[in-house]
Short mmCIF file of C-alpha atoms and ligand atoms in Angstrom, two decimals:
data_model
loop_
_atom_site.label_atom_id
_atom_site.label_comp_id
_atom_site.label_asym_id
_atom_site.label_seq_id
_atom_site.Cartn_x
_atom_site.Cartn_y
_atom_site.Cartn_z
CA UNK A 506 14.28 -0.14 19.57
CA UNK A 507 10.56 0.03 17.91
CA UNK A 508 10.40 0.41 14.39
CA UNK A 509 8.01 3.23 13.40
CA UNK A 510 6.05 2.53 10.46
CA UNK A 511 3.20 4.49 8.52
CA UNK A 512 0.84 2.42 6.19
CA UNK A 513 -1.76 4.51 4.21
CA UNK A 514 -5.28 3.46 3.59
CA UNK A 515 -4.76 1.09 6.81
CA UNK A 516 -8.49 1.24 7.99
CA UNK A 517 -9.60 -2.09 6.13
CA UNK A 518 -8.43 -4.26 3.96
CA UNK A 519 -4.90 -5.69 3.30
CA UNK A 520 -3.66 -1.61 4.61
CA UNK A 521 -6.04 -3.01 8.29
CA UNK A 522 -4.44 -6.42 8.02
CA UNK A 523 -1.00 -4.88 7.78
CA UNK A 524 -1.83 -2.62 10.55
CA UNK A 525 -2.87 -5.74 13.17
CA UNK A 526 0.29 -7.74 11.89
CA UNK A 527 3.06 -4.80 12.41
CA UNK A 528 1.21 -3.65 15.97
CA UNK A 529 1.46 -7.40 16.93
CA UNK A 530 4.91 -7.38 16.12
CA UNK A 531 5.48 -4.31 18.47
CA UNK A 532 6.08 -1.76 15.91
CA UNK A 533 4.72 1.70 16.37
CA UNK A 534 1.93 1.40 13.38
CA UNK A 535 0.62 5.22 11.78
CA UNK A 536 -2.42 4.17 10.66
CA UNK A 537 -3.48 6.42 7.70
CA UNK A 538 -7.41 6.61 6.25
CA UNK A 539 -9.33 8.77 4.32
CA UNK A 540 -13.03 8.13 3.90
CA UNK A 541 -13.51 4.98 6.58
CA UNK A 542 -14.02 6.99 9.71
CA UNK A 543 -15.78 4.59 11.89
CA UNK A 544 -13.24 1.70 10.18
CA UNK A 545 -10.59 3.42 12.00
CA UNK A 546 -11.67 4.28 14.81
CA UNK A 547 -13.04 0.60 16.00
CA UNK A 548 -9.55 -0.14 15.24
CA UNK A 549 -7.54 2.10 16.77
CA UNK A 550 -9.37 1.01 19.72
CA UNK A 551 -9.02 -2.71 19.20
CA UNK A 552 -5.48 -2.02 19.42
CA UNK A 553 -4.90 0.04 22.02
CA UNK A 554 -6.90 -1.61 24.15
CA UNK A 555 -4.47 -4.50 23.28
CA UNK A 556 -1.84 -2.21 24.82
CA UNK A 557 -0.03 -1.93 21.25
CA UNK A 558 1.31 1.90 20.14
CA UNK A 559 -0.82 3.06 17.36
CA UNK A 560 -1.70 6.36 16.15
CA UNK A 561 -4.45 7.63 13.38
CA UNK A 562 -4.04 10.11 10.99
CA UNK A 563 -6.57 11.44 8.38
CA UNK A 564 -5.26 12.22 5.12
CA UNK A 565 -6.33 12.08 1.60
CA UNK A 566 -3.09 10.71 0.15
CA UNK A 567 -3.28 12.51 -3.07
CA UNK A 568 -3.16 15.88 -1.54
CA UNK A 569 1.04 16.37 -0.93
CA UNK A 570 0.11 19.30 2.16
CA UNK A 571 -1.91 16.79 4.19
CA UNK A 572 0.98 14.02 3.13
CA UNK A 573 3.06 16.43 4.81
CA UNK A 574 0.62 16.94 7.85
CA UNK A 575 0.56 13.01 8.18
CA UNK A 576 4.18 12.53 8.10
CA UNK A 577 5.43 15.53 10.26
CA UNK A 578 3.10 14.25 13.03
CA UNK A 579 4.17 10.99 12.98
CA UNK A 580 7.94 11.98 13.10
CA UNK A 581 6.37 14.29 15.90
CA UNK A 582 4.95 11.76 17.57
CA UNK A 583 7.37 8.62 17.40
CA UNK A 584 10.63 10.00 17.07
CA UNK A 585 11.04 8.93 13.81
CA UNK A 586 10.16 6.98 10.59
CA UNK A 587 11.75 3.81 9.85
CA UNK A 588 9.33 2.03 7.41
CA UNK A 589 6.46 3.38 5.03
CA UNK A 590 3.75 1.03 3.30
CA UNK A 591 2.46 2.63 0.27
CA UNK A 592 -1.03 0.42 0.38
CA UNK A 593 -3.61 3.57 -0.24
CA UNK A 594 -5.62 2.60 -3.91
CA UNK A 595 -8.41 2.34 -6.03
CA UNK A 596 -9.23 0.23 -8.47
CA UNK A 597 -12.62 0.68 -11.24
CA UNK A 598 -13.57 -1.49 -14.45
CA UNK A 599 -14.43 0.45 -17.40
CA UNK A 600 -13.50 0.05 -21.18
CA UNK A 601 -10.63 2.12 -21.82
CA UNK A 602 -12.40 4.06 -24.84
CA UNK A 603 -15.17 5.00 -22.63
CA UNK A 604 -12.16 6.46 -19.72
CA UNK A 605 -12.59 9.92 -18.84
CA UNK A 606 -10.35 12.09 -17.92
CA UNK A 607 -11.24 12.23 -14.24
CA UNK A 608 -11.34 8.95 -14.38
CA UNK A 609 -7.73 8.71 -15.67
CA UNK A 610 -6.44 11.16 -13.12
CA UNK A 611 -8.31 9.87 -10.20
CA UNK A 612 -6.77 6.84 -10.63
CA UNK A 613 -3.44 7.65 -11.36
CA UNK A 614 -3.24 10.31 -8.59
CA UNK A 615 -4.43 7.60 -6.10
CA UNK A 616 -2.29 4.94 -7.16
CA UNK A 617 0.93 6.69 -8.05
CA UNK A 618 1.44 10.36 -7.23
CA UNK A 619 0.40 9.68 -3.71
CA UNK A 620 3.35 6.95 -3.57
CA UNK A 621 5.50 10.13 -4.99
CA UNK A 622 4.17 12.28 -2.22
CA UNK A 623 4.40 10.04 0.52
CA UNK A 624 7.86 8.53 -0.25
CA UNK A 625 9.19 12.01 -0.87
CA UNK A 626 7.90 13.35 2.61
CA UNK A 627 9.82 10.24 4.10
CA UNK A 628 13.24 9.75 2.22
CA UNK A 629 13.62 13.90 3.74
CA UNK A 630 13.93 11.87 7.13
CA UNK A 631 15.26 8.55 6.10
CA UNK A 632 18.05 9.63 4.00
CA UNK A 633 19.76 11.55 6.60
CA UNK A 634 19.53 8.34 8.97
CA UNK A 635 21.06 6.10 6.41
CA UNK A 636 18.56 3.67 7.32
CA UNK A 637 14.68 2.73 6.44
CA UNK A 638 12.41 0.61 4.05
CA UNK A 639 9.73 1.48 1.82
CA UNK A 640 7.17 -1.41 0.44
CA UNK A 641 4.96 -0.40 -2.75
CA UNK A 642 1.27 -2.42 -3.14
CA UNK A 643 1.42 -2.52 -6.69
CA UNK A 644 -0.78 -5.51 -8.43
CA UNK A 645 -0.23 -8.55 -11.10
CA UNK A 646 -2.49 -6.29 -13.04
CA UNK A 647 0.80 -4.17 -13.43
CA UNK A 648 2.70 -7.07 -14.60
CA UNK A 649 0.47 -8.59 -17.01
CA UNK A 650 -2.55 -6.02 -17.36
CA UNK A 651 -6.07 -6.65 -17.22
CA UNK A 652 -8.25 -5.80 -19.73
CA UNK A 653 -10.83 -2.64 -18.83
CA UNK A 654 -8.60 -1.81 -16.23
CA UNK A 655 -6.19 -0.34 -18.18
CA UNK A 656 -5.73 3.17 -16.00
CA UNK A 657 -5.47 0.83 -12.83
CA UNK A 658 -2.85 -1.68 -14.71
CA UNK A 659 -0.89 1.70 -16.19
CA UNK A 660 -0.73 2.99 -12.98
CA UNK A 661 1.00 -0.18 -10.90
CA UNK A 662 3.28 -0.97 -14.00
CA UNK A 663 4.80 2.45 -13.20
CA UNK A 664 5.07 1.90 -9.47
CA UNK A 665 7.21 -1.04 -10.00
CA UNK A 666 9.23 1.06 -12.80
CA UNK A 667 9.31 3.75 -9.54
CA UNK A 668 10.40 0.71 -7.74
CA UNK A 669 12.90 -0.12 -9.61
CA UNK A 670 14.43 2.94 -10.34
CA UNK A 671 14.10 4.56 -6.99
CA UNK A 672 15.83 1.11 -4.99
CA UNK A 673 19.50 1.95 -7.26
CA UNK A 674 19.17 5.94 -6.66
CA UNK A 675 18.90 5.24 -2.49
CA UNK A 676 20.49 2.07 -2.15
CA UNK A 677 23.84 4.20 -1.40
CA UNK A 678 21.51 5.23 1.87
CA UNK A 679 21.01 1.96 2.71
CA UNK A 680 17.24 2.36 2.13
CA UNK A 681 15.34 -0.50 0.82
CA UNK A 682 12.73 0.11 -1.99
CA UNK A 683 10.47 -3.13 -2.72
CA UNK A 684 6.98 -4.14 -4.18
CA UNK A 685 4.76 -6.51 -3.29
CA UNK A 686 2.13 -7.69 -6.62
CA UNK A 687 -1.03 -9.11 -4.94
CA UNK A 688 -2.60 -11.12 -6.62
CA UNK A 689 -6.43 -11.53 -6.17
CA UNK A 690 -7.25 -10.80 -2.34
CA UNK A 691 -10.51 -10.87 -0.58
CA UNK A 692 -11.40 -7.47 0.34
CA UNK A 693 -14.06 -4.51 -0.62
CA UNK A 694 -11.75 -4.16 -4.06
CA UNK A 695 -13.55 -7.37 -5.52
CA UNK A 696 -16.67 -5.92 -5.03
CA UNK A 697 -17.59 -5.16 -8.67
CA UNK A 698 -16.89 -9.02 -9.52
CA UNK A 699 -19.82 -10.84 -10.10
CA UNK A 700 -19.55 -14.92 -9.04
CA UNK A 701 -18.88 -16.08 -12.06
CA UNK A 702 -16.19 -13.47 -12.85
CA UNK A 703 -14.79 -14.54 -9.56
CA UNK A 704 -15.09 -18.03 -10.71
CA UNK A 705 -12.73 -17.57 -13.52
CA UNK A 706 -10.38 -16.11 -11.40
CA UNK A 707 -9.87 -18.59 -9.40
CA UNK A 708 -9.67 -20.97 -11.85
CA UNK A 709 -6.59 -19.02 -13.69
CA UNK A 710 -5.11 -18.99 -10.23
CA UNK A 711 -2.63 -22.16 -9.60
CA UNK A 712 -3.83 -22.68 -6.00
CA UNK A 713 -7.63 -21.95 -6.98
CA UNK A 714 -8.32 -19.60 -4.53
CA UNK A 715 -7.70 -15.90 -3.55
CA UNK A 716 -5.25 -14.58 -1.51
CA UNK A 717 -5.96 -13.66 2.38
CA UNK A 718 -5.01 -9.66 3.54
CA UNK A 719 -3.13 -11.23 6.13
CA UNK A 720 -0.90 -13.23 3.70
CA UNK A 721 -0.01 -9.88 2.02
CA UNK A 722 0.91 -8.57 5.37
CA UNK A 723 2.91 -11.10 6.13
CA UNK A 724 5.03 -11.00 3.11
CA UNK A 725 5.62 -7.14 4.13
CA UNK A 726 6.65 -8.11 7.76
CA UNK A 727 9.23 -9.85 6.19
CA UNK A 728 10.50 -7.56 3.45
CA UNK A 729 10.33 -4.86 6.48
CA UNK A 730 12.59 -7.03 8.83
CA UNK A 731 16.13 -7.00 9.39
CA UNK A 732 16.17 -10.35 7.47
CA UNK A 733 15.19 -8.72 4.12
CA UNK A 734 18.32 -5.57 4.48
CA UNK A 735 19.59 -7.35 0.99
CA UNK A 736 16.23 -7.36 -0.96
CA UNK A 737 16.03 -3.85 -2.68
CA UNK A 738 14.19 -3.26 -6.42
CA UNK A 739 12.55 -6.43 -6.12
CA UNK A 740 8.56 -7.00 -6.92
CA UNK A 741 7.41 -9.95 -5.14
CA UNK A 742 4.48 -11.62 -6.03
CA UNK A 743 1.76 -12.74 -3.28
CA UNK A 744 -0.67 -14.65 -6.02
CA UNK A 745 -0.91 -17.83 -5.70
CA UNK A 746 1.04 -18.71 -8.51
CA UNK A 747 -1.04 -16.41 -11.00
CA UNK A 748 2.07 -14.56 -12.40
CA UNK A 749 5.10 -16.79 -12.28
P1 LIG B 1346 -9.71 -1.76 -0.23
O1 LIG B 1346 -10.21 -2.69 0.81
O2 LIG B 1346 -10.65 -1.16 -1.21
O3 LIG B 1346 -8.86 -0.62 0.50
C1 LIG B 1346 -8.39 0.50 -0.19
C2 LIG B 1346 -7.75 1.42 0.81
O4 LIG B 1346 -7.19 2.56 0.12
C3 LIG B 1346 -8.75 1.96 1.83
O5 LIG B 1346 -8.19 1.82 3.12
C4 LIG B 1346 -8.87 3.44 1.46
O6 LIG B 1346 -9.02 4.30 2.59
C5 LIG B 1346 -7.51 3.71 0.85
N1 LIG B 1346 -7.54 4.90 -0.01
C6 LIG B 1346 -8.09 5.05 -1.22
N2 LIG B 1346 -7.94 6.32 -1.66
C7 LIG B 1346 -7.28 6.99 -0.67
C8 LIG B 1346 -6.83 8.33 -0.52
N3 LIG B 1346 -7.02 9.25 -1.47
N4 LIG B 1346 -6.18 8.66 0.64
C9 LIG B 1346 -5.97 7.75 1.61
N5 LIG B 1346 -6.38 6.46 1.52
C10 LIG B 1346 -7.03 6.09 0.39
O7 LIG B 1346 -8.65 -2.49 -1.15
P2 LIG B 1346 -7.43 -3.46 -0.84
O8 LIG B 1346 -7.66 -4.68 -1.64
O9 LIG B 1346 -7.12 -3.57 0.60
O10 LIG B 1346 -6.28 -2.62 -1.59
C11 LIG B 1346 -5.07 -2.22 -0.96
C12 LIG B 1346 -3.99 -2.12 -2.03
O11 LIG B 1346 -3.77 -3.41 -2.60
C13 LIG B 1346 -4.35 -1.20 -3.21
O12 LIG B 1346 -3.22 -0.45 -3.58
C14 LIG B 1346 -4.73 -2.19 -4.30
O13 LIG B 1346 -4.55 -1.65 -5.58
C15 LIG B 1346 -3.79 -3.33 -4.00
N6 LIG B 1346 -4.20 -4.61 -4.57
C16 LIG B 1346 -5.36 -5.22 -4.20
C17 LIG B 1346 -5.70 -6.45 -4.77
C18 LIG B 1346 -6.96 -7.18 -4.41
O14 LIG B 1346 -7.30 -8.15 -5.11
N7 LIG B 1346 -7.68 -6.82 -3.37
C19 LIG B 1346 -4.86 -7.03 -5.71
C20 LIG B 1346 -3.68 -6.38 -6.06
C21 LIG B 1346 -3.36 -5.18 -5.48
P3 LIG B 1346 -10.46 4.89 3.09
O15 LIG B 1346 -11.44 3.75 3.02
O16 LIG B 1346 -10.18 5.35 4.47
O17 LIG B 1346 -10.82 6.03 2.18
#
């Protein structure tokens, strides 16, 4: 039978790569965005025209009612939820005295609470089924930290402590809980780099160059799979060797 899976913030970058990868792979894909309209759209199309089962739902992620909305139409709509991909972020570079509050809770509303309200909505349906898989996008920044992103590092380190702690409270339901740590990846999110900060990068990366959105898909098409039922708590790293 076809896995149903939701990713949020699946209209471009590593969420669109993920998208194209689980579609491929014959999965009914809920493709969440928020603010990329026309992003979504020209992909939804690309894949249906493809013939592959894909839906799109509109949802600001840090809102729990429209969580709800999103979730409740794709049970609606598929039958059921087997996998969610918590991909939806934000990341901004700003000393950490100069921080405002917004700031603060902007960021850790996008990059954590929404993983709260998402994975609650789900586990409601999963549990009961004794079956299904949920895959964090957390960063090396929450491993190791990056300096004037220290909202954006604060906020992964506690998705792989949610990680963590959430994999031994619903492992009884046989539900796999998992993280993947990117490390540098080409999208929008390196934006605010300039070349040579981009430069340096690289060069602290083993393999001296960044990571492809596809490559993070493909580490969640595994950790999704039947192959992966074993893995649970686990943060695996997609960096190039950046964090060993
Ligand atoms: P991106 O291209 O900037 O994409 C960010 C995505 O998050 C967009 O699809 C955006 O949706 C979505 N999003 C943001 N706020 C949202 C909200 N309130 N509700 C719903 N969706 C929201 O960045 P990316 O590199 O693909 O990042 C994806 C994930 O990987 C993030 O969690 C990021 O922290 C993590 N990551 C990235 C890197 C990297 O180097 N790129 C490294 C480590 C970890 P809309 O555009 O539709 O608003």
């Amino acid at each position: 039978m076809k896995k149903t899976v939701i990713i949020t913030g699946a209209a471009r970058g590593i969420g669109r790569a993920t998208a194209e990868l689980f579609a491929a792979h014959h999965c009914n894909v809920l493709i969440n965005y928020h603010r990329s309209v026309d992003a979504a759209q020209q992909l939804y199309h690309s894949l249906t025209e493809q013939g592959l089962s894909v839906e799109l739902f509109k949802a600001d992620v840090t809102r729990r009612p429209e969580v709800e909305a999103m979730v409740a139409f794709c049970q609606q709509r598929f039958g059921q939820i087997d996998l969610l991909i918590n991909n939806a972020g934000i990341a901004q570079s700003r000393l950490f005295i100069d921080l405002t509050d917004e700031d603060w809770q902007t960021m850790i509303n996008t990059n954590l609470t929404a993983v709260f309200y998402c994975t609650q909505a789900v586990l409601r349906r999963m549990i009961p089924q004794k079956k299904g898989k949920t895959i964090n996008i957390a960063s090396i920044w929450g491993q190791v930290g990056a300096s004037c992103e220290v909202h954006y590092s604060a906020a992964k380190a506690w998705l792989i402590g949610l990680t963590k702690a959430l994999a031994k409270e619903v492992g009884p339901s046989n539900i796999q809980v998992n993280c993947i740590a990117p490390g540098i990846i080409e999208t929008a999110m390196l934006t605010p780099y300039n070349a040579e900060e981009k430069a340096v990068l690289k060069e602290q990366t083993p393999l001296e160059r960044f990571g492809t959105p596809e490559e993070v898909a493909a580490c969640a098409l595994f950790l999704a799979s039947d192959a992966a039922d074993f893995i649970t708590g686990q943060v695996i790293g997609v960096n190039g060797g950046f964090v060993v």
